[in-house]
Amino acid sequence: MRKSTLLKIATTLTAMFLISGVFAQTNTGSTQWTAGGAATVGDFARSNATPITNAADALVTAPTDKITIGKAMPFFVWPSAAYNPNWDYTAVTGAAAGVYTPITDIVSNVVSDFAWVSAGSTLTPFYSDGTSTDDGNGISNYVEISWATTGNKVIQVTETPASGVCAAVPVYMGVNVIAVPTAAVTGANVELGLNNVIQRACWAVANDNATAIDFTFPAADAALQEYPFNFNVTYEVFNVTGLDGAGELPNAAGVFNDAHASVSDITGTTTVHINGQNGTAHPSDANPIIVAAGTQLVASQDYPVQNNMITVYRLTYDGVNSRISRKSDYIDFRNNARAANAYASYSYYPAVAANVAKYIVALPTPVTGPIYHIANNFAY
């Protein structure tokens, strides 16, 4: 075969490979992320159907993305198709229970450099190898950011192609940084020497001491934090053999003294239960009470006298989290491969447990015996 013929064949094959490479492009840009396109990629949701190119527009209305103060959260930006043609959003995995999007999926085949900015934040850039250690190849399209103050914040990112020319117009996103969730179980009566008594009643028959256990939170919390709320509480039941001479239950400065000789723990045998989310075991951080709506922590039920003795029901509030605060634990769950709904692994607030005990007390109705007298046939 002549040399010129071989050169023609080689040239043709090269052209075919180049054309094939063009048609194999996986990042076609706006046709993929506009309305009706990729609204979600892996675990990530699109912030807007079109890029926001004006910082003020990112805060025209309150940002829908909410993050708990002090919690780092991940963000990525869709890279330009013209300069990152082989970035493949369909290869970004995750979006399933217990499966989290790897950073390497997001940065793979991204060759542009990205400048991320957000005022008042702690911003950790990631690089082309998917780590936060500079590999010398520029900052990637992925970043982790936290904020130390609440309020509406703006994220700005500017892409520069690998050649260093033709920097893109910056794009923006608004974020609403909110306070940690707070709640308080209702009940602050002082009864029988105890503070924080929800209810105290003399009990004789069913429903003599029926009550619901409610909670309160700041008015804005329900809207900002979002239901469901997970409550970490403990529940215990005690019998007491009697009141002291002052008519009080054993206590130390208004706190029930469960170590007193007159007190016995009957939690394991009580007929009245408060259960966590699994409906069978007493609540805890690993088995919280989940409140989907309203402000009722425990539905109304009777708290009767047990074993014909004074009965103290104790509910101890140890913290709460919300849909948003649990979302804000994302990096911890991903980095530590935590299973979905690993309730004990979520952050509960306050960070140091409040340990606020509330009480419901059931007192036996006194049953007085007959009056005794000197019989008529008494003989001296």
Tab-separated table of C-alpha atoms in Angstrom:
chain	number	residue	atom	x	y	z
A	1	MET	CA	0.000	0.000	0.000
A	2	ARG	CA	1.339	3.416	-0.923
A	3	LYS	CA	2.539	5.746	1.865
A	4	SER	CA	0.148	8.489	0.748
A	5	THR	CA	-2.765	6.083	1.065
A	6	LEU	CA	-1.722	5.141	4.597
A	7	LEU	CA	-1.507	8.814	5.557
A	8	LYS	CA	-5.015	9.397	4.197
A	9	ILE	CA	-6.367	6.464	6.221
A	10	ALA	CA	-4.609	7.673	9.383
A	11	THR	CA	-5.955	11.189	8.871
A	12	THR	CA	-9.463	9.849	8.356
A	13	LEU	CA	-9.292	7.704	11.505
A	14	THR	CA	-7.995	10.634	13.547
A	15	ALA	CA	-10.869	12.772	12.328
A	16	MET	CA	-13.322	10.023	13.180
A	17	PHE	CA	-11.967	9.758	16.716
A	18	LEU	CA	-12.161	13.532	17.150
A	19	ILE	CA	-15.749	13.602	15.899
A	20	SER	CA	-16.581	10.646	18.116
A	21	GLY	CA	-15.115	12.541	21.074
A	22	VAL	CA	-17.302	15.540	20.330
A	23	PHE	CA	-20.442	13.447	20.145
A	24	ALA	CA	-19.426	11.631	23.351
A	25	GLN	CA	-19.464	14.897	25.318
A	26	THR	CA	-21.312	14.290	28.592
A	27	ASN	CA	-21.638	17.905	29.766
A	28	THR	CA	-23.942	19.824	27.446
A	29	GLY	CA	-24.696	22.540	29.967
A	30	SER	CA	-27.983	24.412	29.951
A	31	THR	CA	-29.911	21.652	28.172
A	32	GLN	CA	-29.299	19.566	31.282
A	33	TRP	CA	-29.830	21.982	34.184
A	34	THR	CA	-32.646	24.195	32.939
A	35	ALA	CA	-36.273	23.662	33.978
A	36	GLY	CA	-37.289	20.114	33.204
A	37	GLY	CA	-33.656	18.972	33.332
A	38	ALA	CA	-31.467	17.873	36.214
A	39	ALA	CA	-33.262	19.384	39.212
A	40	THR	CA	-31.313	16.973	41.432
A	41	VAL	CA	-27.830	15.522	41.028
A	42	GLY	CA	-26.912	12.825	43.533
A	43	ASP	CA	-27.869	14.178	46.959
A	44	PHE	CA	-27.902	17.773	45.708
A	45	ALA	CA	-30.866	19.936	44.678
A	46	ARG	CA	-30.607	22.715	42.103
A	47	SER	CA	-30.832	26.187	43.681
A	48	ASN	CA	-32.409	27.853	40.667
A	49	ALA	CA	-33.505	26.797	37.180
A	50	THR	CA	-31.209	29.438	35.673
A	51	PRO	CA	-27.957	30.815	37.105
A	52	ILE	CA	-28.348	33.896	39.326
A	53	THR	CA	-25.795	36.420	38.083
A	54	ASN	CA	-26.686	39.329	40.368
A	55	ALA	CA	-25.883	39.118	44.077
A	56	ALA	CA	-28.956	41.159	45.025
A	57	ASP	CA	-31.215	38.751	43.151
A	58	ALA	CA	-30.045	35.920	45.412
A	59	LEU	CA	-31.777	37.709	48.310
A	60	VAL	CA	-34.819	39.197	46.599
A	61	THR	CA	-36.883	36.790	48.642
A	62	ALA	CA	-35.853	34.838	51.723
A	63	PRO	CA	-33.602	32.001	50.504
A	64	THR	CA	-35.281	28.626	50.608
A	65	ASP	CA	-32.076	26.807	51.581
A	66	LYS	CA	-31.769	26.707	55.372
A	67	ILE	CA	-28.703	25.680	57.382
A	68	THR	CA	-28.063	25.482	61.122
A	69	ILE	CA	-25.592	28.039	62.449
A	70	GLY	CA	-22.063	26.690	62.829
A	71	LYS	CA	-22.657	23.582	60.681
A	72	ALA	CA	-20.590	23.108	57.523
A	73	MET	CA	-22.577	22.170	54.437
A	74	PRO	CA	-21.472	21.128	50.924
A	75	PHE	CA	-22.192	22.997	47.684
A	76	PHE	CA	-21.177	22.438	44.084
A	77	VAL	CA	-21.604	24.461	40.897
A	78	TRP	CA	-22.291	23.055	37.432
A	79	PRO	CA	-19.095	23.629	35.421
A	80	SER	CA	-19.115	25.247	31.983
A	81	ALA	CA	-19.755	22.732	29.218
A	82	ALA	CA	-17.391	24.592	26.866
A	83	TYR	CA	-14.387	24.032	29.141
A	84	ASN	CA	-15.387	20.882	31.029
A	85	PRO	CA	-16.994	18.732	28.319
A	86	ASN	CA	-16.352	15.402	30.011
A	87	TRP	CA	-17.934	16.219	33.360
A	88	ASP	CA	-20.790	13.732	33.697
A	89	TYR	CA	-23.626	14.585	36.067
A	90	THR	CA	-25.188	11.146	35.530
A	91	ALA	CA	-22.127	9.594	37.195
A	92	VAL	CA	-22.755	11.510	40.437
A	93	THR	CA	-24.163	8.879	42.789
A	94	GLY	CA	-26.078	9.042	46.050
A	95	ALA	CA	-29.640	10.220	46.684
A	96	ALA	CA	-30.532	6.968	48.415
A	97	ALA	CA	-30.963	6.027	52.077
A	98	GLY	CA	-27.532	5.473	53.609
A	99	VAL	CA	-25.726	6.294	50.327
A	100	TYR	CA	-23.995	9.656	50.145
A	101	THR	CA	-22.578	11.427	47.123
A	102	PRO	CA	-18.763	11.058	46.958
A	103	ILE	CA	-16.872	14.295	46.426
A	104	THR	CA	-14.812	12.584	43.738
A	105	ASP	CA	-17.977	12.046	41.679
A	106	ILE	CA	-18.581	15.794	41.647
A	107	VAL	CA	-15.049	16.953	40.761
A	108	SER	CA	-14.187	14.215	38.269
A	109	ASN	CA	-13.273	15.598	34.812
A	110	VAL	CA	-13.580	19.218	35.998
A	111	VAL	CA	-10.589	21.191	34.727
A	112	SER	CA	-11.677	24.798	35.321
A	113	ASP	CA	-10.643	26.715	38.427
A	114	PHE	CA	-13.316	28.138	40.767
A	115	ALA	CA	-13.124	31.059	43.204
A	116	TRP	CA	-15.668	30.669	46.035
A	117	VAL	CA	-16.592	33.593	48.310
A	118	SER	CA	-19.123	34.064	51.108
A	119	ALA	CA	-18.747	36.911	53.581
A	120	GLY	CA	-18.509	35.969	57.251
A	121	SER	CA	-18.071	32.272	56.564
A	122	THR	CA	-15.569	29.527	57.181
A	123	LEU	CA	-15.015	28.244	53.647
A	124	THR	CA	-13.096	25.059	52.866
A	125	PRO	CA	-12.200	24.737	49.170
A	126	PHE	CA	-11.662	21.333	47.579
A	127	TYR	CA	-9.332	20.544	44.709
A	128	SER	CA	-9.376	18.423	41.564
A	129	ASP	CA	-8.446	15.268	43.484
A	130	GLY	CA	-11.525	15.612	45.722
A	131	THR	CA	-9.611	16.587	48.888
A	132	SER	CA	-9.107	19.849	50.768
A	133	THR	CA	-5.332	19.600	50.297
A	134	ASP	CA	-4.025	21.740	47.435
A	135	ASP	CA	-2.920	19.468	44.590
A	136	GLY	CA	-1.709	22.396	42.466
A	137	ASN	CA	-4.429	21.941	39.861
A	138	GLY	CA	-6.799	24.637	41.058
A	139	ILE	CA	-9.905	24.778	43.215
A	140	SER	CA	-12.737	22.498	42.153
A	141	ASN	CA	-16.426	23.099	41.654
A	142	TYR	CA	-17.131	21.728	45.184
A	143	VAL	CA	-16.817	23.549	48.543
A	144	GLU	CA	-17.900	23.246	52.198
A	145	ILE	CA	-19.103	26.349	54.058
A	146	SER	CA	-20.315	27.235	57.560
A	147	TRP	CA	-21.443	30.528	59.098
A	148	ALA	CA	-21.039	31.826	62.643
A	149	THR	CA	-24.016	34.199	62.556
A	150	THR	CA	-27.648	33.791	61.569
A	151	GLY	CA	-29.363	35.568	58.695
A	152	ASN	CA	-29.444	35.558	54.906
A	153	LYS	CA	-26.046	34.898	53.337
A	154	VAL	CA	-24.806	34.962	49.727
A	155	ILE	CA	-22.468	32.468	48.083
A	156	GLN	CA	-20.518	33.655	45.042
A	157	VAL	CA	-18.496	31.477	42.688
A	158	THR	CA	-16.469	32.535	39.640
A	159	GLU	CA	-15.189	30.002	37.097
A	160	THR	CA	-11.948	30.507	35.161
A	161	PRO	CA	-10.995	27.996	32.431
A	162	ALA	CA	-7.721	26.118	32.763
A	163	SER	CA	-6.163	28.441	30.218
A	164	GLY	CA	-6.659	31.341	32.608
A	165	VAL	CA	-8.565	33.487	30.128
A	166	CYS	CA	-12.228	34.375	29.716
A	167	ALA	CA	-13.349	34.244	33.350
A	168	ALA	CA	-17.058	33.575	33.648
A	169	VAL	CA	-19.623	35.938	35.101
A	170	PRO	CA	-19.975	35.066	38.839
A	171	VAL	CA	-23.049	33.119	39.869
A	172	TYR	CA	-24.769	33.440	43.239
A	173	MET	CA	-26.973	31.585	45.706
A	174	GLY	CA	-28.766	32.744	48.856
A	175	VAL	CA	-28.705	30.767	52.108
A	176	ASN	CA	-30.705	31.360	55.289
A	177	VAL	CA	-28.586	30.488	58.339
A	178	ILE	CA	-30.882	29.793	61.290
A	179	ALA	CA	-30.414	29.291	65.011
A	180	VAL	CA	-30.294	25.847	66.588
A	181	PRO	CA	-33.715	24.462	67.531
A	182	THR	CA	-34.918	25.090	71.066
A	183	ALA	CA	-37.887	23.737	72.979
A	184	ALA	CA	-39.208	23.490	76.536
A	185	VAL	CA	-41.574	20.933	78.017
A	186	THR	CA	-44.489	22.713	79.688
A	187	GLY	CA	-45.119	22.487	83.418
A	188	ALA	CA	-43.626	24.756	86.067
A	189	ASN	CA	-45.850	24.282	89.105
A	190	VAL	CA	-44.307	23.868	92.546
A	191	GLU	CA	-46.007	20.955	94.278
A	192	LEU	CA	-45.022	18.750	97.235
A	193	GLY	CA	-41.526	20.240	97.313
A	194	LEU	CA	-40.868	19.642	93.603
A	195	ASN	CA	-40.318	22.248	90.911
A	196	ASN	CA	-41.560	21.770	87.346
A	197	VAL	CA	-44.638	19.720	88.138
A	198	ILE	CA	-46.858	19.222	85.087
A	199	GLN	CA	-49.774	17.929	87.136
A	200	ARG	CA	-50.553	16.645	90.625
A	201	ALA	CA	-53.774	14.930	91.507
A	202	CYS	CA	-55.423	12.712	94.079
A	203	TRP	CA	-56.227	9.549	92.182
A	204	ALA	CA	-58.967	7.011	92.856
A	205	VAL	CA	-60.455	5.946	89.516
A	206	ALA	CA	-59.506	6.006	85.839
A	207	ASN	CA	-58.751	9.415	84.323
A	208	ASP	CA	-58.423	11.160	87.684
A	209	ASN	CA	-54.925	12.204	86.548
A	210	ALA	CA	-55.234	12.267	82.753
A	211	THR	CA	-53.077	14.831	80.990
A	212	ALA	CA	-51.172	15.503	77.792
A	213	ILE	CA	-47.517	16.520	77.887
A	214	ASP	CA	-46.927	19.592	75.735
A	215	PHE	CA	-43.928	21.655	74.715
A	216	THR	CA	-43.281	25.168	73.517
A	217	PHE	CA	-40.697	26.725	71.249
A	218	PRO	CA	-40.007	30.249	69.965
A	219	ALA	CA	-42.731	31.326	67.567
A	220	ALA	CA	-40.420	31.358	64.548
A	221	ASP	CA	-38.958	27.911	65.160
A	222	ALA	CA	-41.760	25.856	63.656
A	223	ALA	CA	-41.517	27.724	60.363
A	224	LEU	CA	-37.719	27.954	60.251
A	225	GLN	CA	-36.733	24.574	61.655
A	226	GLU	CA	-39.478	22.496	60.027
A	227	TYR	CA	-41.185	19.397	61.365
A	228	PRO	CA	-40.673	16.674	62.337
A	229	PHE	CA	-38.909	17.418	65.606
A	230	ASN	CA	-37.030	14.592	67.356
A	231	PHE	CA	-37.093	14.822	71.164
A	232	ASN	CA	-34.491	13.094	73.299
A	233	VAL	CA	-36.179	12.402	76.640
A	234	THR	CA	-36.041	9.774	79.367
A	235	TYR	CA	-39.044	8.406	81.257
A	236	GLU	CA	-39.080	6.887	84.741
A	237	VAL	CA	-41.687	5.939	87.341
A	238	PHE	CA	-41.208	5.770	91.120
A	239	ASN	CA	-43.169	4.727	94.203
A	240	VAL	CA	-42.717	6.694	97.429
A	241	THR	CA	-43.758	5.329	100.796
A	242	GLY	CA	-44.927	8.678	102.136
A	243	LEU	CA	-44.442	12.417	102.475
A	244	ASP	CA	-42.163	13.971	105.047
A	245	GLY	CA	-43.362	16.026	108.016
A	246	ALA	CA	-43.582	19.143	105.849
A	247	GLY	CA	-45.811	17.347	103.343
A	248	GLU	CA	-43.077	17.110	100.726
A	249	LEU	CA	-41.659	14.352	98.544
A	250	PRO	CA	-37.938	13.574	98.926
A	251	ASN	CA	-36.132	16.385	97.122
A	252	ALA	CA	-33.026	18.514	96.965
A	253	ALA	CA	-33.796	22.138	96.125
A	254	GLY	CA	-36.953	21.116	94.276
A	255	VAL	CA	-35.376	18.201	92.400
A	256	PHE	CA	-36.784	14.756	93.143
A	257	ASN	CA	-34.356	12.607	95.170
A	258	ASP	CA	-34.722	9.141	93.666
A	259	ALA	CA	-31.945	7.795	95.933
A	260	HIS	CA	-33.961	8.361	99.118
A	261	ALA	CA	-34.740	5.284	101.217
A	262	SER	CA	-38.477	5.832	100.738
A	263	VAL	CA	-38.232	5.724	96.926
A	264	SER	CA	-38.332	2.641	94.682
A	265	ASP	CA	-37.898	2.641	90.898
A	266	ILE	CA	-40.788	0.798	89.222
A	267	THR	CA	-40.083	1.891	85.646
A	268	GLY	CA	-39.694	-1.706	84.536
A	269	THR	CA	-43.085	-2.758	85.889
A	270	THR	CA	-45.220	0.342	85.453
A	271	THR	CA	-48.474	-0.046	83.550
A	272	VAL	CA	-48.198	3.438	82.035
A	273	HIS	CA	-45.677	3.835	79.235
A	274	ILE	CA	-44.164	6.628	77.172
A	275	ASN	CA	-42.442	5.188	74.130
A	276	GLY	CA	-40.009	6.476	71.549
A	277	GLN	CA	-40.365	6.338	67.783
A	278	ASN	CA	-40.372	2.535	67.646
A	279	GLY	CA	-43.474	2.387	69.811
A	280	THR	CA	-42.188	-0.239	72.224
A	281	ALA	CA	-39.192	1.034	74.165
A	282	HIS	CA	-38.838	4.022	76.450
A	283	PRO	CA	-37.470	7.088	74.627
A	284	SER	CA	-33.799	8.034	74.403
A	285	ASP	CA	-31.437	9.739	71.962
A	286	ALA	CA	-31.426	6.545	69.897
A	287	ASN	CA	-35.209	6.187	70.165
A	288	PRO	CA	-36.590	9.734	70.236
A	289	ILE	CA	-40.177	10.871	70.384
A	290	ILE	CA	-40.921	12.196	66.896
A	291	VAL	CA	-43.399	15.066	66.653
A	292	ALA	CA	-44.749	15.522	63.128
A	293	ALA	CA	-47.006	18.504	63.883
A	294	GLY	CA	-48.316	20.642	66.716
A	295	THR	CA	-46.884	21.021	70.203
A	296	GLN	CA	-47.980	17.816	71.895
A	297	LEU	CA	-45.069	15.670	73.008
A	298	VAL	CA	-47.144	12.864	74.536
A	299	ALA	CA	-50.857	12.338	73.940
A	300	SER	CA	-53.207	12.519	76.899
A	301	GLN	CA	-53.299	9.429	79.093
A	302	ASP	CA	-54.002	8.608	82.720
A	303	TYR	CA	-51.135	8.600	85.207
A	304	PRO	CA	-52.614	6.528	88.035
A	305	VAL	CA	-51.403	5.459	91.443
A	306	GLN	CA	-49.243	2.374	91.109
A	307	ASN	CA	-49.140	-0.322	93.835
A	308	ASN	CA	-51.442	1.806	96.041
A	309	MET	CA	-48.496	4.109	96.813
A	310	ILE	CA	-47.609	7.692	95.975
A	311	THR	CA	-46.413	7.543	92.364
A	312	VAL	CA	-44.030	9.987	90.701
A	313	TYR	CA	-43.747	10.003	86.898
A	314	ARG	CA	-40.579	11.752	85.734
A	315	LEU	CA	-39.921	12.941	82.182
A	316	THR	CA	-36.452	14.393	81.598
A	317	TYR	CA	-35.896	16.596	78.552
A	318	ASP	CA	-32.404	16.132	77.130
A	319	GLY	CA	-32.568	18.000	73.828
A	320	VAL	CA	-34.259	18.323	70.442
A	321	ASN	CA	-33.424	18.465	66.752
A	322	SER	CA	-35.375	19.454	63.656
A	323	ARG	CA	-35.541	18.544	59.996
A	324	ILE	CA	-33.125	21.378	59.202
A	325	SER	CA	-30.640	20.613	61.989
A	326	ARG	CA	-30.616	16.945	60.936
A	327	LYS	CA	-30.017	17.989	57.335
A	328	SER	CA	-27.137	20.104	58.641
A	329	ASP	CA	-25.496	16.946	60.029
A	330	TYR	CA	-25.004	15.767	56.420
A	331	ILE	CA	-21.195	15.946	56.325
A	332	ASP	CA	-20.840	14.042	59.601
A	333	PHE	CA	-23.179	11.311	58.344
A	334	ARG	CA	-21.406	11.085	54.974
A	335	ASN	CA	-17.857	11.157	56.325
A	336	ASN	CA	-18.604	8.590	59.024
A	337	ALA	CA	-20.802	6.370	56.851
A	338	ARG	CA	-23.683	6.659	59.284
A	339	ALA	CA	-26.843	4.793	58.422
A	340	ALA	CA	-30.007	6.681	57.563
A	341	ASN	CA	-32.046	7.542	60.681
A	342	ALA	CA	-29.172	6.730	63.026
A	343	TYR	CA	-31.029	8.780	65.604
A	344	ALA	CA	-28.312	8.784	68.281
A	345	SER	CA	-25.826	10.236	65.761
A	346	TYR	CA	-27.842	13.383	65.100
A	347	SER	CA	-26.973	16.564	66.971
A	348	TYR	CA	-29.404	17.338	69.801
A	349	TYR	CA	-29.702	20.863	71.152
A	350	PRO	CA	-28.644	22.340	73.465
A	351	ALA	CA	-25.231	20.785	72.834
A	352	VAL	CA	-24.921	20.177	76.581
A	353	ALA	CA	-28.106	18.372	77.574
A	354	ALA	CA	-30.580	20.523	79.447
A	355	ASN	CA	-31.550	17.637	81.758
A	356	VAL	CA	-34.748	19.384	82.811
A	357	ALA	CA	-36.987	17.031	84.802
A	358	LYS	CA	-40.758	17.419	84.747
A	359	TYR	CA	-43.105	15.527	87.048
A	360	ILE	CA	-46.603	14.132	87.154
A	361	VAL	CA	-47.610	13.020	90.659
A	362	ALA	CA	-50.457	10.674	91.562
A	363	LEU	CA	-51.494	10.582	95.214
A	364	PRO	CA	-53.683	7.795	96.572
A	365	THR	CA	-56.981	9.145	97.822
A	366	PRO	CA	-56.815	8.582	101.583
A	367	VAL	CA	-58.972	5.706	102.763
A	368	THR	CA	-59.711	6.418	106.413
A	369	GLY	CA	-60.745	3.558	108.665
A	370	PRO	CA	-63.749	3.519	111.042
A	371	ILE	CA	-63.937	5.525	114.255
A	372	TYR	CA	-63.354	3.466	117.401
A	373	HIS	CA	-65.188	3.997	120.652
A	374	ILE	CA	-65.519	2.509	124.124
A	375	ALA	CA	-67.959	-0.327	123.848
A	376	ASN	CA	-71.041	-0.294	126.074
A	377	ASN	CA	-70.062	-3.620	127.577
A	378	PHE	CA	-66.662	-2.388	128.598
A	379	ALA	CA	-65.823	-3.671	132.056
A	380	TYR	CA	-63.279	-2.145	134.462
